Amino acid sequence: MTTAANLLPLQGKNILLGISGGIAAYKSADLVRRLKERGAEVRVILTPAASEFITPLTLQALSGNPVGQSLLDPAAEAAMGHIELARWADFILVAPASADVIARITHGMANDLLTTCILAANAPFAIAPAMNQQMYKNIATQSNLATLISRNIHIYGPAAGEQACGDVGMGRMLEPLQLAELVVAFFQQSPKPLTGLKIAITAGPTREAIDPVRYISNHSSGKMGYALADAAAKLGAEVTLISGPVQLTTPAGVNRIDVVSAQDMYQAALTAAPEHNIFIGCAAVADYRMAEVSGQKLKKTADKNELTLQLVKNPDIIAQVSALTEKRPFTVGFAAETENVQAYALQKLQSKKLDLICANDVSVAGQGFNSEQNAVTVFGHNLQQSLTLQDKTTLATALIQLIVEQYKK
Ligand code: C5P
């Protein structure tokens, strides 16, 4: 189920907020609230000068976490040491960043808890400068900021305007709301893990015409293939979904090609496959089709109680994809079985020359065909990994991650 909390843009992100000494430090209390209301977990470090402007108690109450102040505090170090704090952070924001802290960060100093954590951290980080306009203009500060930019450190602001000291000019810290939105934008812009990867997926059943009004098909709903397409697209992949007739909406950002019969799917799949890095055959392709499709509706006859349809085998789409000699994609099949799941899956892995096969037992009620949930075991040539019963959306994300991991090996 999707809840409102799941939709918060900084949900699951650990933000380390460093506050240095400056009058703008009072605004950082509001910044903590803005970050938290966007779903972030926030921990605060105060420099010694900052604690002259704002109390640790305020920030502790707002962040819900103890506030770090000293590198030499045995109790704080025992709770979460500075290296642990540096590793905990997904993002570090120093706001306000005084001229002094900017200089110390630029030169790699580690003479208080904040600068030590920054030096020890591997997380992306940003500073929000706040100082007197003349200090900001000073060549020393400008040169420090240029150095930080060259190291891919983000500089948020400052804004121009009236300053606490009475001057007017550049050097005001951005407003807490603006800063919180810049942090959100940072996470939204960071490249998705599957960017640049092309994945083709077949999904749903195929329909094999008997005559103009009847067909042979199966119970595949297409939900698993669509969930895989959605998960791959959300992770940044370019997805082509070759879909048999289903009642599902196209996942956002996915290129969908509609087909009806196995032969249509074969054409579409063989055209698409060489252009993709990974091919996932999730469709329940009809094994047989009519040897000849009747041009007219077959009529019931009064004298015969039996009707024999002559069927011929359909091409094995995935086996053909896997047999490509040029531009062969990493090929992943599905095996929906009702018995001997492992043995049949391994047999298919070999006979179709697949890289991976995802096996599921469709005899178990509530998983596989037409259900909301599924459980699979993935077999490779040196791999066996089970993904337990879960909703198809969650399973799809785990499956895509596992497939991509194996593809990259
Ligand atoms: O042989 P079986 O149908 O059990 O194999 C299942 C796997 O092979 C699935 O990945 C399915 O999409 C694929 N397949 C195919 N073309 C067929 C039959 C199956 O691509 N004609």
mmCIF file of C-alpha atoms in Angstrom, residues 102-360:
data_model
loop_
_atom_site.group_PDB
_atom_site.id
_atom_site.type_symbol
_atom_site.label_atom_id
_atom_site.label_comp_id
_atom_site.label_asym_id
_atom_site.label_seq_id
_atom_site.Cartn_x
_atom_site.Cartn_y
_atom_site.Cartn_z
ATOM 1 C CA ILE A 102 34.534 27.746 4.494
ATOM 2 C CA ALA A 103 38.262 28.461 4.828
ATOM 3 C CA ARG A 104 38.756 25.509 7.163
ATOM 4 C CA ILE A 105 36.813 23.102 4.905
ATOM 5 C CA THR A 106 38.745 24.316 1.841
ATOM 6 C CA HIS A 107 42.051 23.618 3.514
ATOM 7 C CA GLY A 108 41.078 20.221 4.884
ATOM 8 C CA MET A 109 41.295 21.192 8.525
ATOM 9 C CA ALA A 110 39.864 18.909 11.181
ATOM 10 C CA ASN A 111 39.955 21.103 14.224
ATOM 11 C CA ASP A 112 36.366 20.632 15.391
ATOM 12 C CA LEU A 113 33.663 17.994 15.116
ATOM 13 C CA LEU A 114 32.052 19.490 11.984
ATOM 14 C CA THR A 115 35.201 19.833 9.883
ATOM 15 C CA THR A 116 36.421 16.409 11.045
ATOM 16 C CA CYS A 117 33.155 14.782 9.955
ATOM 17 C CA ILE A 118 33.327 16.569 6.599
ATOM 18 C CA LEU A 119 36.878 15.359 6.053
ATOM 19 C CA ALA A 120 35.889 11.813 7.002
ATOM 20 C CA ALA A 121 32.712 11.730 4.895
ATOM 21 C CA ASN A 122 32.222 10.471 1.401
ATOM 22 C CA ALA A 123 28.713 11.910 1.084
ATOM 23 C CA PRO A 124 27.852 14.733 -1.301
ATOM 24 C CA PHE A 125 27.781 18.070 0.429
ATOM 25 C CA ALA A 126 26.685 21.654 0.128
ATOM 26 C CA ILE A 127 27.388 24.888 1.926
ATOM 27 C CA ALA A 128 25.128 27.891 2.334
ATOM 28 C CA PRO A 129 27.456 30.866 2.824
ATOM 29 C CA ALA A 130 26.328 33.620 5.202
ATOM 30 C CA MET A 131 28.568 36.526 6.102
ATOM 31 C CA ASN A 132 29.124 40.239 5.803
ATOM 32 C CA GLN A 133 29.134 41.343 2.159
ATOM 33 C CA GLN A 134 32.745 42.589 2.332
ATOM 34 C CA MET A 135 33.933 39.283 3.815
ATOM 35 C CA TYR A 136 32.072 37.474 1.024
ATOM 36 C CA LYS A 137 33.659 39.663 -1.669
ATOM 37 C CA ASN A 138 37.139 39.205 -0.219
ATOM 38 C CA ILE A 139 39.491 37.491 -2.608
ATOM 39 C CA ALA A 140 40.334 34.887 0.041
ATOM 40 C CA THR A 141 36.689 33.805 0.420
ATOM 41 C CA GLN A 142 36.095 33.910 -3.334
ATOM 42 C CA SER A 143 39.169 31.810 -3.972
ATOM 43 C CA ASN A 144 38.053 29.274 -1.323
ATOM 44 C CA LEU A 145 34.597 29.037 -2.903
ATOM 45 C CA ALA A 146 36.128 28.533 -6.363
ATOM 46 C CA THR A 147 38.226 25.685 -4.947
ATOM 47 C CA LEU A 148 35.145 24.055 -3.405
ATOM 48 C CA ILE A 149 33.211 24.359 -6.688
ATOM 49 C CA SER A 150 36.102 22.667 -8.509
ATOM 50 C CA ARG A 151 35.683 19.765 -6.059
ATOM 51 C CA ASN A 152 31.975 19.434 -6.968
ATOM 52 C CA ILE A 153 30.837 20.873 -3.661
ATOM 53 C CA HIS A 154 27.521 22.658 -4.044
ATOM 54 C CA ILE A 155 27.301 26.309 -3.024
ATOM 55 C CA TYR A 156 23.747 27.354 -2.152
ATOM 56 C CA GLY A 157 23.437 31.159 -2.300
ATOM 57 C CA PRO A 158 24.130 33.557 -0.770
ATOM 58 C CA ALA A 159 21.334 36.041 -1.457
ATOM 59 C CA ALA A 160 21.738 39.817 -1.654
ATOM 60 C CA GLY A 161 19.965 42.259 0.635
ATOM 61 C CA GLU A 162 20.108 44.037 3.911
ATOM 62 C CA GLN A 163 22.430 42.448 6.425
ATOM 63 C CA ALA A 164 22.282 42.152 10.202
ATOM 64 C CA CYS A 165 25.274 44.496 10.459
ATOM 65 C CA GLY A 166 23.439 47.186 8.459
ATOM 66 C CA ASP A 167 25.365 46.658 5.203
ATOM 67 C CA VAL A 168 23.567 45.890 1.966
ATOM 68 C CA GLY A 169 25.008 43.344 -0.459
ATOM 69 C CA MET A 170 25.685 39.688 -1.136
ATOM 70 C CA GLY A 171 26.042 37.471 1.900
ATOM 71 C CA ARG A 172 22.602 36.668 3.293
ATOM 72 C CA MET A 173 21.916 33.000 3.877
ATOM 73 C CA LEU A 174 19.164 31.586 1.648
ATOM 74 C CA GLU A 175 15.850 31.084 3.420
ATOM 75 C CA PRO A 176 15.329 27.662 5.087
ATOM 76 C CA LEU A 177 12.561 26.754 2.634
ATOM 77 C CA GLN A 178 14.813 27.498 -0.350
ATOM 78 C CA LEU A 179 17.607 25.407 1.176
ATOM 79 C CA ALA A 180 15.308 22.457 1.883
ATOM 80 C CA GLU A 181 14.050 22.579 -1.718
ATOM 81 C CA LEU A 182 17.644 22.649 -3.031
ATOM 82 C CA VAL A 183 18.368 19.469 -1.047
ATOM 83 C CA VAL A 184 15.231 17.863 -2.510
ATOM 84 C CA ALA A 185 16.314 18.931 -6.019
ATOM 85 C CA PHE A 186 19.744 17.419 -5.428
ATOM 86 C CA PHE A 187 18.235 14.000 -4.705
ATOM 87 C CA GLN A 188 15.797 14.223 -7.593
ATOM 88 C CA GLN A 189 18.542 15.084 -10.054
ATOM 89 C CA SER A 190 21.060 12.487 -8.964
ATOM 90 C CA PRO A 191 21.382 9.923 -11.737
ATOM 91 C CA LYS A 192 19.233 6.825 -11.383
ATOM 92 C CA PRO A 193 21.140 3.547 -11.066
ATOM 93 C CA LEU A 194 20.029 2.009 -14.385
ATOM 94 C CA THR A 195 20.497 5.140 -16.511
ATOM 95 C CA GLY A 196 21.930 4.168 -19.917
ATOM 96 C CA LEU A 197 20.705 0.559 -19.735
ATOM 97 C CA LYS A 198 18.182 -0.700 -22.316
ATOM 98 C CA ILE A 199 15.819 -3.494 -21.287
ATOM 99 C CA ALA A 200 13.255 -5.296 -23.495
ATOM 100 C CA ILE A 201 10.484 -7.221 -21.750
ATOM 101 C CA THR A 202 7.771 -9.463 -23.194
ATOM 102 C CA ALA A 203 4.596 -9.657 -21.140
ATOM 103 C CA GLY A 204 1.092 -11.057 -21.048
ATOM 104 C CA PRO A 205 -0.442 -13.875 -23.039
ATOM 105 C CA THR A 206 -0.541 -14.295 -26.786
ATOM 106 C CA ARG A 207 -3.751 -14.991 -28.683
ATOM 107 C CA GLU A 208 -3.821 -17.532 -31.467
ATOM 108 C CA ALA A 209 -6.773 -17.122 -33.784
ATOM 109 C CA ILE A 210 -8.885 -20.172 -34.594
ATOM 110 C CA ASP A 211 -11.294 -18.278 -36.810
ATOM 111 C CA PRO A 212 -12.438 -14.633 -36.975
ATOM 112 C CA VAL A 213 -14.239 -14.882 -33.606
ATOM 113 C CA ARG A 214 -12.356 -17.451 -31.510
ATOM 114 C CA TYR A 215 -8.850 -17.833 -30.218
ATOM 115 C CA ILE A 216 -6.576 -19.956 -28.017
ATOM 116 C CA SER A 217 -4.924 -18.145 -25.115
ATOM 117 C CA ASN A 218 -4.022 -18.523 -21.429
ATOM 118 C CA HIS A 219 -4.596 -16.916 -18.043
ATOM 119 C CA SER A 220 -1.532 -14.648 -17.990
ATOM 120 C CA SER A 221 -2.559 -11.196 -16.732
ATOM 121 C CA GLY A 222 0.708 -9.505 -17.726
ATOM 122 C CA LYS A 223 1.061 -8.078 -14.186
ATOM 123 C CA MET A 224 4.541 -9.462 -13.564
ATOM 124 C CA GLY A 225 5.944 -8.214 -16.882
ATOM 125 C CA TYR A 226 4.342 -4.796 -16.393
ATOM 126 C CA ALA A 227 5.688 -4.608 -12.833
ATOM 127 C CA LEU A 228 9.177 -5.419 -14.164
ATOM 128 C CA ALA A 229 8.860 -2.727 -16.846
ATOM 129 C CA ASP A 230 7.700 -0.198 -14.265
ATOM 130 C CA ALA A 231 10.489 -1.072 -11.816
ATOM 131 C CA ALA A 232 13.182 -0.917 -14.510
ATOM 132 C CA ALA A 233 11.902 2.445 -15.800
ATOM 133 C CA LYS A 234 11.754 3.887 -12.278
ATOM 134 C CA LEU A 235 15.375 2.821 -11.765
ATOM 135 C CA GLY A 236 16.285 4.793 -14.904
ATOM 136 C CA ALA A 237 16.431 2.107 -17.616
ATOM 137 C CA GLU A 238 15.086 2.676 -21.124
ATOM 138 C CA VAL A 239 12.351 0.037 -21.376
ATOM 139 C CA THR A 240 10.601 -1.541 -24.359
ATOM 140 C CA LEU A 241 7.579 -3.584 -23.334
ATOM 141 C CA ILE A 242 6.317 -6.028 -25.951
ATOM 142 C CA SER A 243 2.857 -6.786 -24.721
ATOM 143 C CA GLY A 244 0.210 -9.322 -25.584
ATOM 144 C CA PRO A 245 -3.458 -8.356 -25.041
ATOM 145 C CA VAL A 246 -3.884 -7.300 -21.390
ATOM 146 C CA GLN A 247 -6.032 -4.933 -19.334
ATOM 147 C CA LEU A 248 -3.187 -2.882 -17.883
ATOM 148 C CA THR A 249 -2.018 0.696 -18.281
ATOM 149 C CA THR A 250 1.418 1.373 -19.685
ATOM 150 C CA PRO A 251 3.914 2.216 -16.910
ATOM 151 C CA ALA A 252 5.239 5.794 -17.055
ATOM 152 C CA GLY A 253 8.155 6.302 -19.413
ATOM 153 C CA VAL A 254 7.892 2.827 -20.964
ATOM 154 C CA ASN A 255 7.812 2.281 -24.746
ATOM 155 C CA ARG A 256 5.021 -0.263 -25.309
ATOM 156 C CA ILE A 257 4.608 -2.324 -28.457
ATOM 157 C CA ASP A 258 1.255 -4.143 -28.662
ATOM 158 C CA VAL A 259 1.102 -7.538 -30.297
ATOM 159 C CA VAL A 260 -1.545 -10.255 -30.450
ATOM 160 C CA SER A 261 -0.128 -13.558 -31.652
ATOM 161 C CA ALA A 262 3.111 -15.377 -30.874
ATOM 162 C CA GLN A 263 4.302 -14.702 -34.380
ATOM 163 C CA ASP A 264 3.701 -10.934 -33.938
ATOM 164 C CA MET A 265 5.579 -11.102 -30.647
ATOM 165 C CA TYR A 266 8.408 -13.008 -32.303
ATOM 166 C CA GLN A 267 8.802 -10.318 -34.987
ATOM 167 C CA ALA A 268 8.727 -7.489 -32.455
ATOM 168 C CA ALA A 269 11.094 -9.267 -30.047
ATOM 169 C CA LEU A 270 13.690 -10.210 -32.651
ATOM 170 C CA THR A 271 13.683 -6.649 -34.003
ATOM 171 C CA ALA A 272 14.039 -5.114 -30.540
ATOM 172 C CA ALA A 273 16.422 -7.599 -28.887
ATOM 173 C CA PRO A 274 19.705 -6.564 -30.582
ATOM 174 C CA GLU A 275 19.080 -2.953 -29.537
ATOM 175 C CA HIS A 276 18.829 -3.832 -25.857
ATOM 176 C CA ASN A 277 21.328 -4.873 -23.186
ATOM 177 C CA ILE A 278 18.904 -7.180 -21.417
ATOM 178 C CA PHE A 279 15.949 -9.208 -22.745
ATOM 179 C CA ILE A 280 13.418 -10.568 -20.257
ATOM 180 C CA GLY A 281 10.867 -13.060 -21.557
ATOM 181 C CA CYS A 282 7.985 -12.776 -19.147
ATOM 182 C CA ALA A 283 5.212 -13.467 -21.665
ATOM 183 C CA ALA A 284 3.188 -16.661 -21.549
ATOM 184 C CA VAL A 285 3.572 -17.388 -25.224
ATOM 185 C CA ALA A 286 1.164 -19.939 -26.688
ATOM 186 C CA ASP A 287 3.175 -22.981 -27.626
ATOM 187 C CA TYR A 288 0.940 -23.813 -30.594
ATOM 188 C CA ARG A 289 -1.143 -21.976 -33.165
ATOM 189 C CA MET A 290 -3.618 -23.120 -35.774
ATOM 190 C CA ALA A 291 -1.989 -24.745 -38.774
ATOM 191 C CA GLU A 292 -4.479 -22.703 -40.775
ATOM 192 C CA VAL A 293 -6.739 -19.990 -39.414
ATOM 193 C CA SER A 294 -10.225 -20.410 -40.812
ATOM 194 C CA GLY A 295 -11.341 -17.429 -42.871
ATOM 195 C CA GLN A 296 -14.945 -17.957 -41.742
ATOM 196 C CA LYS A 297 -16.500 -18.790 -38.386
ATOM 197 C CA LEU A 298 -16.327 -22.546 -37.816
ATOM 198 C CA LYS A 299 -19.847 -23.914 -37.677
ATOM 199 C CA LYS A 300 -21.261 -26.501 -35.331
ATOM 200 C CA THR A 301 -22.425 -29.556 -37.194
ATOM 201 C CA ALA A 302 -25.405 -31.619 -36.119
ATOM 202 C CA ASP A 303 -23.828 -34.957 -36.949
ATOM 203 C CA LYS A 304 -20.357 -34.619 -35.278
ATOM 204 C CA ASN A 305 -19.682 -34.473 -31.541
ATOM 205 C CA GLU A 306 -15.975 -33.892 -31.961
ATOM 206 C CA LEU A 307 -13.901 -31.225 -33.590
ATOM 207 C CA THR A 308 -10.186 -31.615 -34.218
ATOM 208 C CA LEU A 309 -8.026 -28.569 -34.568
ATOM 209 C CA GLN A 310 -4.659 -29.009 -36.174
ATOM 210 C CA LEU A 311 -1.986 -27.022 -34.394
ATOM 211 C CA VAL A 312 1.617 -26.265 -35.261
ATOM 212 C CA LYS A 313 4.382 -25.172 -32.962
ATOM 213 C CA ASN A 314 5.076 -21.458 -32.463
ATOM 214 C CA PRO A 315 8.647 -20.189 -32.619
ATOM 215 C CA ASP A 316 10.387 -20.175 -29.247
ATOM 216 C CA ILE A 317 10.983 -16.446 -29.017
ATOM 217 C CA ILE A 318 13.427 -16.412 -26.135
ATOM 218 C CA ALA A 319 15.475 -19.286 -27.539
ATOM 219 C CA GLN A 320 15.813 -17.353 -30.796
ATOM 220 C CA VAL A 321 16.848 -14.197 -28.952
ATOM 221 C CA SER A 322 19.425 -16.123 -26.998
ATOM 222 C CA ALA A 323 20.744 -17.702 -30.213
ATOM 223 C CA LEU A 324 21.553 -14.299 -31.727
ATOM 224 C CA THR A 325 25.172 -14.282 -32.776
ATOM 225 C CA GLU A 326 25.474 -10.522 -33.062
ATOM 226 C CA LYS A 327 24.347 -8.087 -30.400
ATOM 227 C CA ARG A 328 22.897 -10.852 -28.240
ATOM 228 C CA PRO A 329 21.314 -9.345 -25.115
ATOM 229 C CA PHE A 330 21.704 -10.859 -21.649
ATOM 230 C CA THR A 331 18.704 -13.191 -21.782
ATOM 231 C CA VAL A 332 16.396 -13.943 -18.884
ATOM 232 C CA GLY A 333 13.453 -16.349 -19.020
ATOM 233 C CA PHE A 334 10.564 -17.301 -16.759
ATOM 234 C CA ALA A 335 9.392 -20.789 -15.959
ATOM 235 C CA ALA A 336 5.879 -21.061 -14.568
ATOM 236 C CA GLU A 337 5.558 -24.647 -13.428
ATOM 237 C CA THR A 338 3.055 -26.727 -11.498
ATOM 238 C CA GLU A 339 5.474 -29.486 -10.432
ATOM 239 C CA ASN A 340 9.221 -30.266 -10.386
ATOM 240 C CA VAL A 341 9.833 -26.523 -10.522
ATOM 241 C CA GLN A 342 13.591 -26.593 -10.066
ATOM 242 C CA ALA A 343 14.252 -29.475 -12.460
ATOM 243 C CA TYR A 344 12.111 -28.006 -15.250
ATOM 244 C CA ALA A 345 13.582 -24.532 -14.744
ATOM 245 C CA LEU A 346 17.135 -25.832 -14.981
ATOM 246 C CA GLN A 347 16.195 -27.818 -18.060
ATOM 247 C CA LYS A 348 14.905 -24.621 -19.713
ATOM 248 C CA LEU A 349 17.985 -22.668 -18.665
ATOM 249 C CA GLN A 350 20.080 -25.212 -20.590
ATOM 250 C CA SER A 351 17.865 -25.936 -23.584
ATOM 251 C CA LYS A 352 17.049 -22.284 -24.328
ATOM 252 C CA LYS A 353 20.649 -21.254 -23.498
ATOM 253 C CA LEU A 354 19.484 -18.545 -21.122
ATOM 254 C CA ASP A 355 21.666 -16.539 -18.756
ATOM 255 C CA LEU A 356 19.071 -16.651 -15.976
ATOM 256 C CA ILE A 357 15.688 -18.216 -15.373
ATOM 257 C CA CYS A 358 13.112 -17.058 -12.832
ATOM 258 C CA ALA A 359 11.071 -20.042 -11.704
ATOM 259 C CA ASN A 360 7.719 -19.901 -9.977
#
